[in-house]
Amino acid sequence: MQTTKRFVITLAGILLAFAVAPLVIANVHFQHLLIMLLLYTTLSQAWNLIGGYAGQVSFGHAVFFGIGAYAAMAPLNQWGLTPWIGMAIGGVISVLVALMIGVPVFRLKGHYFAISTFAVAEVVKELFSSWKWVDGPIGLDAPILEQGFYNLMFYKTKLPYLYITLAFFLVVMVLTFRMERSRMGYYFRAIKQRPDAAQAMGVNISRYKQYAFLISALFTAICGSFYAMYVLHIEPATVLSLDISMKIVLVTALGGAGSLWGPLLGAMVLIPLQEYSRIWLGGTGMGIDLIVLGLLIMLICIFEPKGIVGILHRLTRQKG
C-alpha cells in the first residue's frame, strides 16, 4: 500500500510538472523537447517490458514504430481516414506481426535472438522501400486538413501534442507499475534471471515472452502513429531505421533496464542532449550526441550496470 501511494504521488507530481512547464515557459522548442522526451519515455517503457523485465533484447522495434506510422499516414492519404483509426489498425497489425515474429525467434537465445530481430527490421525496411502504394523510399506527406483532434493536426500550437503524449506516458507507466506487482511481472523477472528454474516451476516461458512482446509492439506502434502525425512526413529511412531501435534501447539502458523509472531518467538525459547539441553545433554537431551517449553507456556499464536508477539507489543507501 505504501509503495502504491508513493508511486501515485510521484507520478502525479511528474504529470503536473509536464502539464504546467510549457505554460510557464512558452517556447516552441521547449514544448518540442518535452514532447520528444515523453514520446521516447513511452517507447522505452514499452521496450522495457520485453527487454528489461523479460530479458529479451530486441533491436527490431523500429518495425512496429514504422508500421504504426504508415498505418496512420497511408489511410489518411488514400481514403481520408482519421489517424485515430489508423492508430488502432497499426496497433492490431503490429501485434499480429509480433506474433508471427515471436513464434520462430523465441526459439533462439541470447545474442542470436537480438541478431534475428535486427535482421527482421532490415527486411521490413526494404519491403516498405519498394512498396509503391506508400511511395517507396520517397515516403508520404500528410495532406493539409482542418486542425483538431479528429485529424490529429495542430498548426498554431504544440500543446495538444504534448498533452496527448502525456496521456500515453500515463497509461504505459500505470500499466508497467501494475505489471511489476502482478503474477505476469514475477514470471517476466523469473524468465530473465533463471529461465530453467522458471520452466521447472511450470512457467510457460515462450507464452510469457510472447505476452511481453505483443504488449510492447502495441505501444510502440501507437507511438509511431503519433510521431507520423506530429512530423507530417514519413519515409522508411526515418521511421524504420536502426537509429529508432537503438535509441529506444540506449535510453532504457542508460536509465536502468528492468526498472519502472529507468526509461524516464534515461530520456531526461539523452533527449535534451540530442536536441540541444543540434541547436548549439548545427550541422557540424551531427553524431556528437551519440558519441557522448556512447561514453555515458560505457561508464554506466563499467561502474553501474543498473543505470541511473542503480546510481540513485546507491546514493540513497549511503545517505541512509
PDB file of C-alpha atoms in Angstrom:
ATOM      1  CA  MET A   1       0.000   0.000   0.000  1.00  0.00           C
ATOM      2  CA  GLN A   2       2.841   2.372   0.885  1.00  0.00           C
ATOM      3  CA  THR A   3       4.555   1.626  -2.441  1.00  0.00           C
ATOM      4  CA  THR A   4       1.354   2.339  -4.370  1.00  0.00           C
ATOM      5  CA  LYS A   5       0.837   5.616  -2.522  1.00  0.00           C
ATOM      6  CA  ARG A   6       4.416   6.686  -3.231  1.00  0.00           C
ATOM      7  CA  PHE A   7       4.022   5.798  -6.925  1.00  0.00           C
ATOM      8  CA  VAL A   8       0.759   7.753  -7.226  1.00  0.00           C
ATOM      9  CA  ILE A   9       2.251  10.842  -5.576  1.00  0.00           C
ATOM     10  CA  THR A  10       5.413  10.701  -7.689  1.00  0.00           C
ATOM     11  CA  LEU A  11       3.516  10.161 -10.934  1.00  0.00           C
ATOM     12  CA  ALA A  12       1.046  12.944 -10.108  1.00  0.00           C
ATOM     13  CA  GLY A  13       3.943  15.328  -9.457  1.00  0.00           C
ATOM     14  CA  ILE A  14       5.593  14.419 -12.772  1.00  0.00           C
ATOM     15  CA  LEU A  15       2.331  14.826 -14.689  1.00  0.00           C
ATOM     16  CA  LEU A  16       1.715  18.206 -13.074  1.00  0.00           C
ATOM     17  CA  ALA A  17       5.241  19.355 -13.887  1.00  0.00           C
ATOM     18  CA  PHE A  18       4.928  18.358 -17.567  1.00  0.00           C
ATOM     19  CA  ALA A  19       1.465  19.911 -17.816  1.00  0.00           C
ATOM     20  CA  VAL A  20       2.433  23.257 -16.259  1.00  0.00           C
ATOM     21  CA  ALA A  21       6.006  23.694 -17.583  1.00  0.00           C
ATOM     22  CA  PRO A  22       5.011  24.590 -21.181  1.00  0.00           C
ATOM     23  CA  LEU A  23       2.552  27.178 -19.839  1.00  0.00           C
ATOM     24  CA  VAL A  24       5.282  28.837 -17.785  1.00  0.00           C
ATOM     25  CA  ILE A  25       7.962  28.599 -20.489  1.00  0.00           C
ATOM     26  CA  ALA A  26       6.038  29.478 -23.643  1.00  0.00           C
ATOM     27  CA  ASN A  27       8.760  28.428 -26.047  1.00  0.00           C
ATOM     28  CA  VAL A  28       8.010  26.265 -29.083  1.00  0.00           C
ATOM     29  CA  HIS A  29      11.293  24.408 -28.961  1.00  0.00           C
ATOM     30  CA  PHE A  30      10.904  23.719 -25.250  1.00  0.00           C
ATOM     31  CA  GLN A  31       7.470  22.245 -25.960  1.00  0.00           C
ATOM     32  CA  HIS A  32       9.006  20.099 -28.725  1.00  0.00           C
ATOM     33  CA  LEU A  33      11.660  18.906 -26.279  1.00  0.00           C
ATOM     34  CA  LEU A  34       9.004  17.831 -23.761  1.00  0.00           C
ATOM     35  CA  ILE A  35       7.013  16.038 -26.476  1.00  0.00           C
ATOM     36  CA  MET A  36      10.042  14.054 -27.649  1.00  0.00           C
ATOM     37  CA  LEU A  37      11.039  13.307 -24.064  1.00  0.00           C
ATOM     38  CA  LEU A  38       7.601  11.885 -23.270  1.00  0.00           C
ATOM     39  CA  LEU A  39       7.426  10.030 -26.581  1.00  0.00           C
ATOM     40  CA  TYR A  40      10.766   8.284 -26.052  1.00  0.00           C
ATOM     41  CA  THR A  41       9.938   7.551 -22.433  1.00  0.00           C
ATOM     42  CA  THR A  42       6.792   5.770 -23.615  1.00  0.00           C
ATOM     43  CA  LEU A  43       8.709   3.940 -26.348  1.00  0.00           C
ATOM     44  CA  SER A  44      11.451   2.906 -23.950  1.00  0.00           C
ATOM     45  CA  GLN A  45       8.974   1.761 -21.314  1.00  0.00           C
ATOM     46  CA  ALA A  46       7.255  -0.345 -23.985  1.00  0.00           C
ATOM     47  CA  TRP A  47      10.627  -1.883 -24.911  1.00  0.00           C
ATOM     48  CA  ASN A  48      11.419  -2.286 -21.211  1.00  0.00           C
ATOM     49  CA  LEU A  49       8.612  -4.843 -20.903  1.00  0.00           C
ATOM     50  CA  ILE A  50      10.335  -7.277 -23.248  1.00  0.00           C
ATOM     51  CA  GLY A  51      13.963  -6.186 -22.937  1.00  0.00           C
ATOM     52  CA  GLY A  52      14.210  -5.039 -19.319  1.00  0.00           C
ATOM     53  CA  TYR A  53      11.784  -7.245 -17.434  1.00  0.00           C
ATOM     54  CA  ALA A  54      11.682 -10.371 -19.629  1.00  0.00           C
ATOM     55  CA  GLY A  55      15.345 -10.079 -20.638  1.00  0.00           C
ATOM     56  CA  GLN A  56      14.833 -10.465 -24.404  1.00  0.00           C
ATOM     57  CA  VAL A  57      16.928  -7.762 -26.077  1.00  0.00           C
ATOM     58  CA  SER A  58      15.268  -6.667 -29.303  1.00  0.00           C
ATOM     59  CA  PHE A  59      16.895  -4.420 -31.916  1.00  0.00           C
ATOM     60  CA  GLY A  60      13.866  -4.565 -34.187  1.00  0.00           C
ATOM     61  CA  HIS A  61      11.287  -2.305 -32.549  1.00  0.00           C
ATOM     62  CA  ALA A  62      11.540   0.098 -35.468  1.00  0.00           C
ATOM     63  CA  VAL A  63       9.344  -2.453 -37.291  1.00  0.00           C
ATOM     64  CA  PHE A  64       6.392  -1.695 -35.006  1.00  0.00           C
ATOM     65  CA  PHE A  65       7.153   2.024 -34.901  1.00  0.00           C
ATOM     66  CA  GLY A  66       7.167   2.155 -38.706  1.00  0.00           C
ATOM     67  CA  ILE A  67       4.013   0.068 -39.053  1.00  0.00           C
ATOM     68  CA  GLY A  68       2.221   2.432 -36.697  1.00  0.00           C
ATOM     69  CA  ALA A  69       3.466   5.462 -38.623  1.00  0.00           C
ATOM     70  CA  TYR A  70       2.387   4.124 -42.014  1.00  0.00           C
ATOM     71  CA  ALA A  71      -0.942   2.834 -40.638  1.00  0.00           C
ATOM     72  CA  ALA A  72      -1.810   6.389 -39.577  1.00  0.00           C
ATOM     73  CA  MET A  73      -0.474   8.208 -42.638  1.00  0.00           C
ATOM     74  CA  ALA A  74      -1.320   5.925 -45.590  1.00  0.00           C
ATOM     75  CA  PRO A  75      -5.099   5.532 -44.950  1.00  0.00           C
ATOM     76  CA  LEU A  76      -5.291   9.272 -44.263  1.00  0.00           C
ATOM     77  CA  ASN A  77      -3.705   9.988 -47.653  1.00  0.00           C
ATOM     78  CA  GLN A  78      -5.589   7.349 -49.614  1.00  0.00           C
ATOM     79  CA  TRP A  79      -9.054   7.371 -48.033  1.00  0.00           C
ATOM     80  CA  GLY A  80      -9.176  10.331 -45.668  1.00  0.00           C
ATOM     81  CA  LEU A  81      -9.405   8.024 -42.670  1.00  0.00           C
ATOM     82  CA  THR A  82      -8.836   9.677 -39.294  1.00  0.00           C
ATOM     83  CA  PRO A  83      -5.387   8.885 -37.850  1.00  0.00           C
ATOM     84  CA  TRP A  84      -7.018   7.581 -34.665  1.00  0.00           C
ATOM     85  CA  ILE A  85      -8.499   4.674 -36.605  1.00  0.00           C
ATOM     86  CA  GLY A  86      -5.175   4.261 -38.384  1.00  0.00           C
ATOM     87  CA  MET A  87      -3.501   4.135 -34.980  1.00  0.00           C
ATOM     88  CA  ALA A  88      -5.816   1.290 -33.935  1.00  0.00           C
ATOM     89  CA  ILE A  89      -5.156  -0.521 -37.222  1.00  0.00           C
ATOM     90  CA  GLY A  90      -1.412  -0.090 -36.770  1.00  0.00           C
ATOM     91  CA  GLY A  91      -1.632  -1.482 -33.250  1.00  0.00           C
ATOM     92  CA  VAL A  92      -3.512  -4.572 -34.420  1.00  0.00           C
ATOM     93  CA  ILE A  93      -1.141  -5.174 -37.343  1.00  0.00           C
ATOM     94  CA  SER A  94       1.886  -4.755 -35.073  1.00  0.00           C
ATOM     95  CA  VAL A  95       0.503  -7.277 -32.595  1.00  0.00           C
ATOM     96  CA  LEU A  96      -0.049  -9.765 -35.428  1.00  0.00           C
ATOM     97  CA  VAL A  97       3.439  -9.129 -36.817  1.00  0.00           C
ATOM     98  CA  ALA A  98       4.923  -9.539 -33.322  1.00  0.00           C
ATOM     99  CA  LEU A  99       3.079 -12.835 -33.037  1.00  0.00           C
ATOM    100  CA  MET A 100       4.476 -14.040 -36.365  1.00  0.00           C
ATOM    101  CA  ILE A 101       7.991 -12.896 -35.463  1.00  0.00           C
ATOM    102  CA  GLY A 102       7.842 -14.240 -31.932  1.00  0.00           C
ATOM    103  CA  VAL A 103       6.917 -17.814 -32.786  1.00  0.00           C
ATOM    104  CA  PRO A 104      10.225 -18.565 -34.582  1.00  0.00           C
ATOM    105  CA  VAL A 105      12.635 -16.098 -32.914  1.00  0.00           C
ATOM    106  CA  PHE A 106      11.773 -17.023 -29.321  1.00  0.00           C
ATOM    107  CA  ARG A 107      13.304 -20.397 -30.048  1.00  0.00           C
ATOM    108  CA  LEU A 108      16.620 -18.541 -30.165  1.00  0.00           C
ATOM    109  CA  LYS A 109      18.529 -17.380 -27.103  1.00  0.00           C
ATOM    110  CA  GLY A 110      20.871 -14.575 -26.162  1.00  0.00           C
ATOM    111  CA  HIS A 111      22.719 -12.831 -28.992  1.00  0.00           C
ATOM    112  CA  TYR A 112      21.012 -14.957 -31.638  1.00  0.00           C
ATOM    113  CA  PHE A 113      17.627 -13.539 -30.656  1.00  0.00           C
ATOM    114  CA  ALA A 114      18.935  -9.951 -30.798  1.00  0.00           C
ATOM    115  CA  ILE A 115      20.537 -10.515 -34.215  1.00  0.00           C
ATOM    116  CA  SER A 116      17.355 -12.075 -35.592  1.00  0.00           C
ATOM    117  CA  THR A 117      15.247  -9.059 -34.571  1.00  0.00           C
ATOM    118  CA  PHE A 118      17.755  -6.764 -36.255  1.00  0.00           C
ATOM    119  CA  ALA A 119      17.533  -8.848 -39.448  1.00  0.00           C
ATOM    120  CA  VAL A 120      13.724  -8.738 -39.414  1.00  0.00           C
ATOM    121  CA  ALA A 121      13.801  -4.948 -39.075  1.00  0.00           C
ATOM    122  CA  GLU A 122      16.083  -4.582 -42.089  1.00  0.00           C
ATOM    123  CA  VAL A 123      13.885  -6.878 -44.192  1.00  0.00           C
ATOM    124  CA  VAL A 124      10.753  -4.876 -43.325  1.00  0.00           C
ATOM    125  CA  LYS A 125      12.551  -1.626 -44.113  1.00  0.00           C
ATOM    126  CA  GLU A 126      13.464  -2.905 -47.584  1.00  0.00           C
ATOM    127  CA  LEU A 127       9.893  -4.090 -48.180  1.00  0.00           C
ATOM    128  CA  PHE A 128       8.495  -0.636 -47.421  1.00  0.00           C
ATOM    129  CA  SER A 129      11.210   0.988 -49.544  1.00  0.00           C
ATOM    130  CA  SER A 130       9.997  -0.944 -52.584  1.00  0.00           C
ATOM    131  CA  TRP A 131       6.233  -0.697 -51.868  1.00  0.00           C
ATOM    132  CA  LYS A 132       4.677   1.656 -54.450  1.00  0.00           C
ATOM    133  CA  TRP A 133       1.414   2.145 -52.503  1.00  0.00           C
ATOM    134  CA  VAL A 134       3.357   4.079 -49.866  1.00  0.00           C
ATOM    135  CA  ASP A 135       5.677   5.747 -52.427  1.00  0.00           C
ATOM    136  CA  GLY A 136       8.660   3.572 -51.565  1.00  0.00           C
ATOM    137  CA  PRO A 137      11.786   5.415 -50.376  1.00  0.00           C
ATOM    138  CA  ILE A 138      10.206   8.841 -51.014  1.00  0.00           C
ATOM    139  CA  GLY A 139       7.712   8.362 -48.231  1.00  0.00           C
ATOM    140  CA  LEU A 140       4.413  10.090 -47.513  1.00  0.00           C
ATOM    141  CA  ASP A 141       3.414  13.647 -46.685  1.00  0.00           C
ATOM    142  CA  ALA A 142       0.303  14.334 -44.669  1.00  0.00           C
ATOM    143  CA  PRO A 143      -2.416  16.242 -46.547  1.00  0.00           C
ATOM    144  CA  ILE A 144      -3.319  19.721 -45.342  1.00  0.00           C
ATOM    145  CA  LEU A 145      -6.541  19.276 -43.384  1.00  0.00           C
ATOM    146  CA  GLU A 146      -8.509  21.172 -40.790  1.00  0.00           C
ATOM    147  CA  GLN A 147      -6.694  21.204 -37.481  1.00  0.00           C
ATOM    148  CA  GLY A 148      -8.182  19.430 -34.498  1.00  0.00           C
ATOM    149  CA  PHE A 149      -8.188  16.118 -32.635  1.00  0.00           C
ATOM    150  CA  TYR A 150     -10.123  14.332 -35.391  1.00  0.00           C
ATOM    151  CA  ASN A 151      -7.288  14.828 -37.904  1.00  0.00           C
ATOM    152  CA  LEU A 152      -4.617  14.907 -35.174  1.00  0.00           C
ATOM    153  CA  MET A 153      -3.188  18.083 -36.676  1.00  0.00           C
ATOM    154  CA  PHE A 154      -2.389  21.296 -34.854  1.00  0.00           C
ATOM    155  CA  TYR A 155      -0.694  24.189 -36.641  1.00  0.00           C
ATOM    156  CA  LYS A 156      -0.812  27.078 -34.178  1.00  0.00           C
ATOM    157  CA  THR A 157       0.465  25.351 -31.031  1.00  0.00           C
ATOM    158  CA  LYS A 158       2.214  22.172 -29.931  1.00  0.00           C
ATOM    159  CA  LEU A 159       0.361  21.943 -26.616  1.00  0.00           C
ATOM    160  CA  PRO A 160      -2.251  19.406 -27.808  1.00  0.00           C
ATOM    161  CA  TYR A 161       0.573  17.115 -28.977  1.00  0.00           C
ATOM    162  CA  LEU A 162       2.203  17.487 -25.576  1.00  0.00           C
ATOM    163  CA  TYR A 163      -0.928  16.505 -23.668  1.00  0.00           C
ATOM    164  CA  ILE A 164      -1.531  13.526 -25.952  1.00  0.00           C
ATOM    165  CA  THR A 165       1.969  12.198 -25.274  1.00  0.00           C
ATOM    166  CA  LEU A 166       1.401  12.892 -21.585  1.00  0.00           C
ATOM    167  CA  ALA A 167      -1.672  10.639 -21.745  1.00  0.00           C
ATOM    168  CA  PHE A 168       0.368   7.892 -23.456  1.00  0.00           C
ATOM    169  CA  PHE A 169       3.031   8.253 -20.774  1.00  0.00           C
ATOM    170  CA  LEU A 170       0.431   7.966 -18.008  1.00  0.00           C
ATOM    171  CA  VAL A 171      -1.103   4.798 -19.476  1.00  0.00           C
ATOM    172  CA  VAL A 172       2.205   2.984 -20.002  1.00  0.00           C
ATOM    173  CA  MET A 173       3.514   3.942 -16.537  1.00  0.00           C
ATOM    174  CA  VAL A 174       0.375   2.704 -14.778  1.00  0.00           C
ATOM    175  CA  LEU A 175       0.397  -0.484 -16.849  1.00  0.00           C
ATOM    176  CA  THR A 176       4.063  -1.151 -16.021  1.00  0.00           C
ATOM    177  CA  PHE A 177       3.519  -0.457 -12.319  1.00  0.00           C
ATOM    178  CA  ARG A 178       0.627  -2.909 -12.168  1.00  0.00           C
ATOM    179  CA  MET A 179       2.558  -5.459 -14.219  1.00  0.00           C
ATOM    180  CA  GLU A 180       5.522  -5.288 -11.842  1.00  0.00           C
ATOM    181  CA  ARG A 181       3.302  -6.417  -8.969  1.00  0.00           C
ATOM    182  CA  SER A 182       1.293  -9.000 -10.864  1.00  0.00           C
ATOM    183  CA  ARG A 183       1.946 -12.674 -11.474  1.00  0.00           C
ATOM    184  CA  MET A 184       2.971 -11.820 -15.017  1.00  0.00           C
ATOM    185  CA  GLY A 185       5.630  -9.425 -13.731  1.00  0.00           C
ATOM    186  CA  TYR A 186       7.102 -12.063 -11.436  1.00  0.00           C
ATOM    187  CA  TYR A 187       7.130 -14.515 -14.338  1.00  0.00           C
ATOM    188  CA  PHE A 188       8.940 -11.990 -16.542  1.00  0.00           C
ATOM    189  CA  ARG A 189      11.674 -11.480 -13.947  1.00  0.00           C
ATOM    190  CA  ALA A 190      11.992 -15.220 -13.386  1.00  0.00           C
ATOM    191  CA  ILE A 191      12.381 -15.793 -17.127  1.00  0.00           C
ATOM    192  CA  LYS A 192      15.107 -13.133 -17.262  1.00  0.00           C
ATOM    193  CA  GLN A 193      17.070 -14.315 -14.228  1.00  0.00           C
ATOM    194  CA  ARG A 194      16.582 -18.084 -14.103  1.00  0.00           C
ATOM    195  CA  PRO A 195      14.726 -19.362 -17.196  1.00  0.00           C
ATOM    196  CA  ASP A 196      15.453 -23.038 -16.461  1.00  0.00           C
ATOM    197  CA  ALA A 197      14.213 -22.692 -12.895  1.00  0.00           C
ATOM    198  CA  ALA A 198      11.115 -20.814 -14.084  1.00  0.00           C
ATOM    199  CA  GLN A 199      10.337 -23.560 -16.576  1.00  0.00           C
ATOM    200  CA  ALA A 200      10.855 -26.215 -13.892  1.00  0.00           C
ATOM    201  CA  MET A 201       8.304 -24.377 -11.731  1.00  0.00           C
ATOM    202  CA  GLY A 202       5.724 -24.617 -14.515  1.00  0.00           C
ATOM    203  CA  VAL A 203       6.073 -21.207 -16.186  1.00  0.00           C
ATOM    204  CA  ASN A 204       5.341 -21.361 -19.905  1.00  0.00           C
ATOM    205  CA  ILE A 205       8.393 -19.352 -20.987  1.00  0.00           C
ATOM    206  CA  SER A 206       7.505 -18.972 -24.665  1.00  0.00           C
ATOM    207  CA  ARG A 207       3.976 -17.836 -23.876  1.00  0.00           C
ATOM    208  CA  TYR A 208       5.018 -15.138 -21.412  1.00  0.00           C
ATOM    209  CA  LYS A 209       7.800 -13.892 -23.647  1.00  0.00           C
ATOM    210  CA  GLN A 210       5.172 -13.567 -26.334  1.00  0.00           C
ATOM    211  CA  TYR A 211       2.846 -11.646 -23.999  1.00  0.00           C
ATOM    212  CA  ALA A 212       5.621  -9.137 -23.281  1.00  0.00           C
ATOM    213  CA  PHE A 213       6.444  -8.827 -26.993  1.00  0.00           C
ATOM    214  CA  LEU A 214       2.815  -8.234 -28.015  1.00  0.00           C
ATOM    215  CA  ILE A 215       2.201  -5.520 -25.418  1.00  0.00           C
ATOM    216  CA  SER A 216       5.500  -3.881 -26.300  1.00  0.00           C
ATOM    217  CA  ALA A 217       4.666  -3.931 -30.027  1.00  0.00           C
ATOM    218  CA  LEU A 218       1.236  -2.392 -29.408  1.00  0.00           C
ATOM    219  CA  PHE A 219       2.542   0.658 -27.536  1.00  0.00           C
ATOM    220  CA  THR A 220       5.439   1.106 -29.958  1.00  0.00           C
ATOM    221  CA  ALA A 221       3.005   1.200 -32.899  1.00  0.00           C
ATOM    222  CA  ILE A 222       0.813   3.755 -31.131  1.00  0.00           C
ATOM    223  CA  CYS A 223       3.857   5.976 -30.640  1.00  0.00           C
ATOM    224  CA  GLY A 224       4.751   5.528 -34.310  1.00  0.00           C
ATOM    225  CA  SER A 225       1.285   6.699 -35.379  1.00  0.00           C
ATOM    226  CA  PHE A 226       1.563   9.755 -33.164  1.00  0.00           C
ATOM    227  CA  TYR A 227       5.035  10.563 -34.480  1.00  0.00           C
ATOM    228  CA  ALA A 228       3.836  10.411 -38.091  1.00  0.00           C
ATOM    229  CA  MET A 229       1.115  12.970 -37.415  1.00  0.00           C
ATOM    230  CA  TYR A 230       3.487  15.113 -35.399  1.00  0.00           C
ATOM    231  CA  VAL A 231       6.182  15.468 -38.077  1.00  0.00           C
ATOM    232  CA  LEU A 232       3.705  15.137 -41.019  1.00  0.00           C
ATOM    233  CA  HIS A 233       6.216  13.282 -43.205  1.00  0.00           C
ATOM    234  CA  ILE A 234       7.474   9.732 -43.002  1.00  0.00           C
ATOM    235  CA  GLU A 235       9.815   7.538 -45.025  1.00  0.00           C
ATOM    236  CA  PRO A 236      11.477   4.153 -44.443  1.00  0.00           C
ATOM    237  CA  ALA A 237      14.849   5.781 -43.765  1.00  0.00           C
ATOM    238  CA  THR A 238      13.430   7.557 -40.698  1.00  0.00           C
ATOM    239  CA  VAL A 239      10.575   5.554 -39.162  1.00  0.00           C
ATOM    240  CA  LEU A 240      12.010   2.111 -39.967  1.00  0.00           C
ATOM    241  CA  SER A 241      15.669   2.893 -39.320  1.00  0.00           C
ATOM    242  CA  LEU A 242      18.032   1.130 -36.969  1.00  0.00           C
ATOM    243  CA  ASP A 243      18.523   4.503 -35.257  1.00  0.00           C
ATOM    244  CA  ILE A 244      14.996   4.316 -33.831  1.00  0.00           C
ATOM    245  CA  SER A 245      15.556   0.845 -32.396  1.00  0.00           C
ATOM    246  CA  MET A 246      18.968   1.701 -30.987  1.00  0.00           C
ATOM    247  CA  LYS A 247      17.833   4.937 -29.385  1.00  0.00           C
ATOM    248  CA  ILE A 248      14.975   3.144 -27.626  1.00  0.00           C
ATOM    249  CA  VAL A 249      17.393   0.520 -26.292  1.00  0.00           C
ATOM    250  CA  LEU A 250      20.016   3.068 -25.249  1.00  0.00           C
ATOM    251  CA  VAL A 251      17.530   5.278 -23.390  1.00  0.00           C
ATOM    252  CA  THR A 252      16.373   2.259 -21.395  1.00  0.00           C
ATOM    253  CA  ALA A 253      19.897   1.002 -20.717  1.00  0.00           C
ATOM    254  CA  LEU A 254      21.061   4.447 -19.625  1.00  0.00           C
ATOM    255  CA  GLY A 255      18.179   4.951 -17.229  1.00  0.00           C
ATOM    256  CA  GLY A 256      18.062   1.386 -15.967  1.00  0.00           C
ATOM    257  CA  ALA A 257      16.564  -1.591 -17.772  1.00  0.00           C
ATOM    258  CA  GLY A 258      14.029  -3.574 -15.791  1.00  0.00           C
ATOM    259  CA  SER A 259      13.097  -0.621 -13.570  1.00  0.00           C
ATOM    260  CA  LEU A 260       9.936   1.471 -13.504  1.00  0.00           C
ATOM    261  CA  TRP A 261      11.551   4.915 -13.670  1.00  0.00           C
ATOM    262  CA  GLY A 262      14.594   3.986 -15.748  1.00  0.00           C
ATOM    263  CA  PRO A 263      13.153   4.945 -19.159  1.00  0.00           C
ATOM    264  CA  LEU A 264      12.107   8.382 -17.901  1.00  0.00           C
ATOM    265  CA  LEU A 265      15.520   9.061 -16.351  1.00  0.00           C
ATOM    266  CA  GLY A 266      17.305   7.872 -19.484  1.00  0.00           C
ATOM    267  CA  ALA A 267      15.136  10.051 -21.721  1.00  0.00           C
ATOM    268  CA  MET A 268      15.736  13.072 -19.480  1.00  0.00           C
ATOM    269  CA  VAL A 269      19.461  12.724 -20.220  1.00  0.00           C
ATOM    270  CA  LEU A 270      19.513  11.593 -23.851  1.00  0.00           C
ATOM    271  CA  ILE A 271      16.728  13.660 -25.446  1.00  0.00           C
ATOM    272  CA  PRO A 272      17.887  17.100 -24.213  1.00  0.00           C
ATOM    273  CA  LEU A 273      21.464  16.114 -25.091  1.00  0.00           C
ATOM    274  CA  GLN A 274      20.414  15.218 -28.624  1.00  0.00           C
ATOM    275  CA  GLU A 275      18.154  18.215 -29.204  1.00  0.00           C
ATOM    276  CA  TYR A 276      20.447  20.884 -27.801  1.00  0.00           C
ATOM    277  CA  SER A 277      23.580  19.507 -29.466  1.00  0.00           C
ATOM    278  CA  ARG A 278      21.816  20.066 -32.779  1.00  0.00           C
ATOM    279  CA  ILE A 279      20.999  23.659 -31.846  1.00  0.00           C
ATOM    280  CA  TRP A 280      24.398  24.576 -30.454  1.00  0.00           C
ATOM    281  CA  LEU A 281      26.540  22.776 -33.025  1.00  0.00           C
ATOM    282  CA  GLY A 282      24.256  22.819 -36.078  1.00  0.00           C
ATOM    283  CA  GLY A 283      25.285  20.589 -38.971  1.00  0.00           C
ATOM    284  CA  THR A 284      28.805  20.242 -37.590  1.00  0.00           C
ATOM    285  CA  GLY A 285      27.441  18.535 -34.487  1.00  0.00           C
ATOM    286  CA  MET A 286      25.847  15.556 -36.153  1.00  0.00           C
ATOM    287  CA  GLY A 287      26.609  12.472 -34.118  1.00  0.00           C
ATOM    288  CA  ILE A 288      28.101  14.353 -31.139  1.00  0.00           C
ATOM    289  CA  ASP A 289      25.108  13.382 -29.012  1.00  0.00           C
ATOM    290  CA  LEU A 290      25.598   9.723 -29.879  1.00  0.00           C
ATOM    291  CA  ILE A 291      29.313   9.908 -29.068  1.00  0.00           C
ATOM    292  CA  VAL A 292      28.561  11.414 -25.655  1.00  0.00           C
ATOM    293  CA  LEU A 293      25.795   8.878 -25.114  1.00  0.00           C
ATOM    294  CA  GLY A 294      28.174   6.067 -26.033  1.00  0.00           C
ATOM    295  CA  LEU A 295      30.630   7.303 -23.426  1.00  0.00           C
ATOM    296  CA  LEU A 296      27.861   7.512 -20.838  1.00  0.00           C
ATOM    297  CA  ILE A 297      26.751   3.961 -21.618  1.00  0.00           C
ATOM    298  CA  MET A 298      30.342   2.713 -21.330  1.00  0.00           C
ATOM    299  CA  LEU A 299      30.744   4.391 -17.935  1.00  0.00           C
ATOM    300  CA  ILE A 300      27.371   3.057 -16.777  1.00  0.00           C
ATOM    301  CA  CYS A 301      28.254  -0.487 -17.862  1.00  0.00           C
ATOM    302  CA  ILE A 302      31.603  -0.325 -16.059  1.00  0.00           C
ATOM    303  CA  PHE A 303      30.578   1.335 -12.810  1.00  0.00           C
ATOM    304  CA  GLU A 304      26.814   0.763 -12.508  1.00  0.00           C
ATOM    305  CA  PRO A 305      25.164  -1.766 -14.882  1.00  0.00           C
ATOM    306  CA  LYS A 306      21.736  -0.900 -13.426  1.00  0.00           C
ATOM    307  CA  GLY A 307      21.932   2.574 -14.956  1.00  0.00           C
ATOM    308  CA  ILE A 308      20.938   5.874 -13.407  1.00  0.00           C
ATOM    309  CA  VAL A 309      18.400   4.081 -11.234  1.00  0.00           C
ATOM    310  CA  GLY A 310      21.222   1.995  -9.758  1.00  0.00           C
ATOM    311  CA  ILE A 311      23.282   5.119  -9.037  1.00  0.00           C
ATOM    312  CA  LEU A 312      20.333   6.763  -7.263  1.00  0.00           C
ATOM    313  CA  HIS A 313      19.709   3.626  -5.189  1.00  0.00           C
ATOM    314  CA  ARG A 314      23.380   3.531  -4.192  1.00  0.00           C
ATOM    315  CA  LEU A 315      23.325   7.199  -3.137  1.00  0.00           C
ATOM    316  CA  THR A 316      20.131   6.633  -1.169  1.00  0.00           C
ATOM    317  CA  ARG A 317      21.665   3.691   0.696  1.00  0.00           C
ATOM    318  CA  GLN A 318      24.781   5.725   1.514  1.00  0.00           C
ATOM    319  CA  LYS A 319      22.691   8.559   2.965  1.00  0.00           C
ATOM    320  CA  GLY A 320      20.645   6.038   4.923  1.00  0.00           C
TER     321      GLY A 320
END
